[in-house]
Short mmCIF file of C-alpha atoms in Angstrom, two decimals:
data_model
loop_
_atom_site.label_atom_id
_atom_site.label_comp_id
_atom_site.label_asym_id
_atom_site.label_seq_id
_atom_site.Cartn_x
_atom_site.Cartn_y
_atom_site.Cartn_z
CA UNK A 23 121.90 96.46 113.30
CA UNK A 24 118.78 94.58 114.34
CA UNK A 25 116.85 94.88 111.01
CA UNK A 26 120.43 94.05 108.97
CA UNK A 27 120.28 91.10 111.03
CA UNK A 28 116.75 89.82 110.65
CA UNK A 29 117.06 90.63 106.57
CA UNK A 30 120.20 88.37 106.81
CA UNK A 31 118.44 85.65 108.40
CA UNK A 32 115.28 86.01 105.91
CA UNK A 33 117.70 86.07 102.74
CA UNK A 34 118.82 82.57 103.97
CA UNK A 35 115.23 81.11 104.41
CA UNK A 36 114.49 82.65 101.09
CA UNK A 37 117.33 81.10 98.94
CA UNK A 38 114.89 78.19 98.26
CA UNK A 39 112.87 80.28 96.34
CA UNK A 40 115.08 82.27 94.15
CA UNK A 41 114.73 79.82 91.52
CA UNK A 42 110.75 80.07 91.36
CA UNK A 43 109.00 82.61 88.77
CA UNK A 44 107.25 84.31 91.79
CA UNK A 45 105.69 83.93 95.45
CA UNK A 46 102.85 85.77 96.87
CA UNK A 47 102.52 87.18 100.14
CA UNK A 48 99.28 88.85 101.17
CA UNK A 49 98.99 91.19 103.84
CA UNK A 50 95.96 92.57 105.82
CA UNK A 51 96.69 96.40 107.47
CA UNK A 52 94.14 97.76 109.33
CA UNK A 53 93.16 101.28 108.27
CA UNK A 54 94.42 102.56 111.39
CA UNK A 55 97.83 101.43 110.13
CA UNK A 56 99.51 103.76 107.94
CA UNK A 57 101.30 102.11 105.09
CA UNK A 58 104.05 104.04 105.52
CA UNK A 59 105.72 101.79 108.45
CA UNK A 60 105.37 98.78 105.86
CA UNK A 61 107.91 100.48 103.36
CA UNK A 62 111.16 99.72 105.09
CA UNK A 63 110.16 95.98 106.20
CA UNK A 64 109.07 95.30 102.42
CA UNK A 65 112.05 96.84 101.02
CA UNK A 66 113.94 94.29 103.12
CA UNK A 67 111.69 91.37 101.75
CA UNK A 68 111.94 92.43 98.29
CA UNK A 69 115.67 91.85 98.44
CA UNK A 70 115.12 88.78 100.04
CA UNK A 71 112.70 87.18 98.08
CA UNK A 72 113.31 88.89 94.91
CA UNK A 73 110.35 87.75 92.93
CA UNK A 74 108.18 88.32 95.96
CA UNK A 75 104.31 89.62 95.16
CA UNK A 76 102.81 91.79 98.04
CA UNK A 77 99.12 92.72 98.18
CA UNK A 78 98.16 94.66 101.12
CA UNK A 79 94.68 94.40 101.58
CA UNK A 80 91.86 96.15 103.83
CA UNK A 81 90.54 94.04 106.64
CA UNK A 82 87.97 95.34 109.31
CA UNK A 83 89.91 94.50 112.44
CA UNK A 84 87.14 91.89 114.10
CA UNK A 85 87.58 89.88 110.32
CA UNK A 86 91.34 89.20 110.51
CA UNK A 87 91.40 86.28 112.44
CA UNK A 88 88.67 85.11 110.21
CA UNK A 89 90.81 85.99 107.01
CA UNK A 90 93.46 84.51 108.44
CA UNK A 91 92.26 80.85 109.52
CA UNK A 92 90.35 80.87 106.13
CA UNK A 93 93.59 81.40 104.20
CA UNK A 94 92.06 84.93 102.79
CA UNK A 95 95.51 86.87 103.92
CA UNK A 96 98.99 85.32 104.90
CA UNK A 97 99.63 87.98 107.99
CA UNK A 98 97.74 90.76 109.70
CA UNK A 99 98.92 94.06 110.97
CA UNK A 100 96.45 96.15 113.44
CA UNK A 101 95.73 97.36 116.70
CA UNK A 102 95.67 95.24 119.74
CA UNK A 103 93.60 93.49 120.56
CA UNK A 104 93.00 91.68 117.23
CA UNK A 105 91.37 88.54 117.83
CA UNK A 106 91.11 85.56 119.88
CA UNK A 107 91.83 81.55 119.30
CA UNK A 108 94.27 78.79 119.95
CA UNK A 109 95.10 78.83 116.58
CA UNK A 110 95.81 82.55 116.16
CA UNK A 111 99.20 83.88 117.07
CA UNK A 112 100.20 87.36 118.18
CA UNK A 113 103.06 89.49 118.62
CA UNK A 114 103.49 93.25 119.78
CA UNK A 115 105.83 94.93 117.38
CA UNK A 116 105.50 98.43 119.21
CA UNK A 117 103.38 100.87 121.03
CA UNK A 118 103.12 104.32 120.85
CA UNK A 119 101.49 107.23 122.38
CA UNK A 120 98.93 109.56 121.33
CA UNK A 121 99.32 113.17 120.60
CA UNK A 122 97.68 116.33 119.43
CA UNK A 123 98.03 117.30 116.03
CA UNK A 124 97.74 120.89 115.16
CA UNK A 125 98.89 123.78 113.15
CA UNK A 126 102.42 125.37 113.29
CA UNK A 127 100.82 128.55 114.37
CA UNK A 128 98.62 127.43 116.80
CA UNK A 129 99.15 128.40 120.75
CA UNK A 130 99.51 124.76 121.06
CA UNK A 131 102.54 124.38 118.88
CA UNK A 132 104.65 126.44 121.39
CA UNK A 133 103.87 124.30 124.39
CA UNK A 134 106.03 121.15 125.41
CA UNK A 135 103.15 119.20 126.72
CA UNK A 136 99.26 119.70 127.05
CA UNK A 137 97.31 119.69 129.90
CA UNK A 138 93.85 118.89 130.99
CA UNK A 139 92.96 122.42 130.89
CA UNK A 140 94.59 122.98 127.56
CA UNK A 141 92.26 120.03 126.13
CA UNK A 142 88.97 121.04 127.48
CA UNK A 143 89.30 124.70 126.23
CA UNK A 144 90.27 123.62 122.53
CA UNK A 145 88.63 123.50 119.55
CA UNK A 146 88.28 119.86 118.18
CA UNK A 147 88.01 118.32 114.90
CA UNK A 148 86.13 115.01 115.74
CA UNK A 149 86.83 111.83 113.43
CA UNK A 150 83.88 110.19 113.17
CA UNK A 151 83.60 106.57 114.29
CA UNK A 152 86.92 106.85 115.87
CA UNK A 153 87.20 104.38 118.87
CA UNK A 154 90.04 106.77 120.66
CA UNK A 155 87.99 109.72 120.21
CA UNK A 156 85.33 108.08 122.60
CA UNK A 157 88.23 107.49 125.34
CA UNK A 158 89.59 110.80 124.84
CA UNK A 159 86.09 112.19 126.01
CA UNK A 160 85.52 109.26 128.52
CA UNK A 161 89.06 110.39 130.24
CA UNK A 162 88.60 114.40 130.19
CA UNK A 163 85.24 115.26 129.78
CA UNK A 164 82.58 114.35 133.09
CA UNK A 165 79.28 113.65 132.51
CA UNK A 166 77.39 116.14 130.98
CA UNK A 167 80.51 118.02 129.31
CA UNK A 168 81.72 117.73 125.60
CA UNK A 169 84.78 118.88 123.71
CA UNK A 170 83.74 122.02 121.58
CA UNK A 171 83.63 120.29 118.03
CA UNK A 172 83.61 122.46 115.23
CA UNK A 173 84.31 120.17 112.35
CA UNK A 174 83.89 116.35 111.57
CA UNK A 175 85.14 113.91 109.15
CA UNK A 176 85.71 110.52 108.30
CA UNK A 177 89.41 110.22 107.30
CA UNK A 178 92.36 111.16 108.83
CA UNK A 179 93.44 112.98 105.95
CA UNK A 180 90.42 115.20 105.61
CA UNK A 181 91.06 116.33 109.31
CA UNK A 182 94.57 117.11 109.39
CA UNK A 183 93.92 119.44 106.40
CA UNK A 184 91.48 121.48 108.67
CA UNK A 185 94.14 121.03 111.02
CA UNK A 186 96.70 122.59 109.07
CA UNK A 187 94.32 125.38 107.80
CA UNK A 188 94.08 126.18 111.47
CA UNK A 189 90.04 125.41 112.16
CA UNK A 190 91.25 122.76 114.96
CA UNK A 191 93.19 120.79 116.59
CA UNK A 192 92.63 116.48 116.55
CA UNK A 193 93.83 113.31 118.41
CA UNK A 194 96.19 111.31 116.54
CA UNK A 195 99.00 108.30 117.23
CA UNK A 196 102.43 110.00 117.44
CA UNK A 197 104.10 108.35 114.53
CA UNK A 198 101.41 108.26 111.90
CA UNK A 199 102.33 110.46 108.77
CA UNK A 200 101.34 114.07 109.21
CA UNK A 201 100.94 116.49 106.08
CA UNK A 202 103.09 119.54 105.79
CA UNK A 203 102.14 122.51 108.66
CA UNK A 204 101.10 119.84 110.86
CA UNK A 205 102.83 119.89 114.45
CA UNK A 206 102.57 116.81 117.01
CA UNK A 207 102.18 117.89 120.66
CA UNK A 208 101.97 115.16 123.62
CA UNK A 209 99.65 115.36 126.40
CA UNK A 210 100.52 115.27 129.95
CA UNK A 211 101.32 111.82 131.19
CA UNK A 212 100.99 109.97 127.81
CA UNK A 213 97.48 108.57 129.19
CA UNK A 214 96.52 107.49 125.82
CA UNK A 215 98.55 104.50 123.76
CA UNK A 216 98.13 101.93 121.30
CA UNK A 217 99.94 98.72 120.36
CA UNK A 218 100.29 97.59 116.94
CA UNK A 219 100.76 93.72 116.56
CA UNK A 220 101.52 91.06 114.33
CA UNK A 221 98.88 88.35 114.00
CA UNK A 222 99.44 85.06 111.82
CA UNK A 223 97.61 81.58 111.85
CA UNK A 224 99.33 79.10 113.89
CA UNK A 225 97.23 76.20 112.54
CA UNK A 226 99.57 76.03 109.38
CA UNK A 227 102.96 75.95 108.70
CA UNK A 228 104.50 79.56 107.42
CA UNK A 229 105.91 79.27 103.84
CA UNK A 230 109.53 80.84 103.80
CA UNK A 231 108.00 84.15 102.07
CA UNK A 232 105.81 84.50 105.28
CA UNK A 233 108.82 83.35 107.98
CA UNK A 234 111.07 85.89 106.32
CA UNK A 235 108.27 88.76 106.35
CA UNK A 236 107.55 87.69 110.35
CA UNK A 237 111.43 87.80 110.88
CA UNK A 238 111.99 91.29 109.54
CA UNK A 239 108.95 92.61 111.27
CA UNK A 240 109.65 91.06 114.52
CA UNK A 241 113.14 91.90 115.01
CA UNK A 242 113.04 95.57 113.66
CA UNK A 243 113.88 98.54 115.49
CA UNK A 244 110.60 100.26 114.97
CA UNK A 245 112.04 103.48 116.44
CA UNK A 246 113.66 104.20 113.14
CA UNK A 247 110.76 104.12 110.86
CA UNK A 248 109.58 107.14 108.81
CA UNK A 249 107.18 109.40 110.73
CA UNK A 250 106.16 112.15 108.21
CA UNK A 251 104.99 111.71 104.72
CA UNK A 252 106.10 114.98 103.01
CA UNK A 253 105.34 116.46 99.13
CA UNK A 254 108.49 114.96 98.24
CA UNK A 255 108.38 111.87 99.79
CA UNK A 256 108.94 110.33 102.97
CA UNK A 257 111.22 111.60 105.60
CA UNK A 258 112.59 110.37 108.69
CA UNK A 259 112.69 112.12 112.04
CA UNK A 260 113.90 111.77 115.23
CA UNK A 261 111.31 109.51 117.28
CA UNK A 262 109.80 110.58 120.18
CA UNK A 263 107.76 108.51 122.97
CA UNK A 264 108.18 105.45 120.04
CA UNK A 265 108.61 102.70 122.67
CA UNK A 266 109.91 99.19 121.30
CA UNK A 267 108.00 95.87 121.13
CA UNK A 268 107.11 94.88 124.59
CA UNK A 269 106.41 90.46 124.07
CA UNK A 270 103.63 88.63 122.44
CA UNK A 271 100.29 89.37 122.96
CA UNK A 272 98.23 86.22 124.44
CA UNK A 273 97.10 83.90 122.34
CA UNK A 274 99.72 81.49 121.15
CA UNK A 275 102.65 82.81 123.12
CA UNK A 276 105.95 83.38 121.09
CA UNK A 277 109.36 84.80 121.98
CA UNK A 278 110.26 87.91 120.16
CA UNK A 279 113.63 86.91 120.49
#
């Protein structure tokens, strides 16, 4: 219902654009945020603004604020914290926990949750340069200890392919798309979480298409988002541990109402 209401408001704001030839919205999306999360919001937005052209661009997190202020992109979606400055506004869209990805026939797949002892005994797949991997090591392995890493890769899909083949387990956001055969197993206490945020430049007035996009994503019930990308397309799965937006982040504060 929240999504429908947001879309209705967005359509009203976009009426003045129905007679134009086109409108363009450039969205910076962090590589750690799956594009599948944007599918349904963009479908709603395209209904509200029929002639809308959307361009999704890759931006390093440290460049997102600069790209907004320079007008290179109209909105940015990434992981908190995205940046700082009085000319930048941020809202938390949702937060989710990190879980362990493993093959369906892995012993972990039969467990409801994983203990610290389980994590220390596992054979791991490491994503090179991943900040959450460093935090994982810091929390569960004391000085001088290291997780048993058999294989490494630069991209999530590479490691998921190895995990699905039973070559190890990996850390991943619970609602990121997974390959067929991958099972998500929670960690006791949900110690690792992340916040996904929307960021816009507050130093300029947003165009109607940006206002429409902001309303849709800020008022959306993200627990209904698709979570698995299968060979035949996107499948909706029951949410688990997906926590709705908890209010705006500190930059220029705004209400999510």
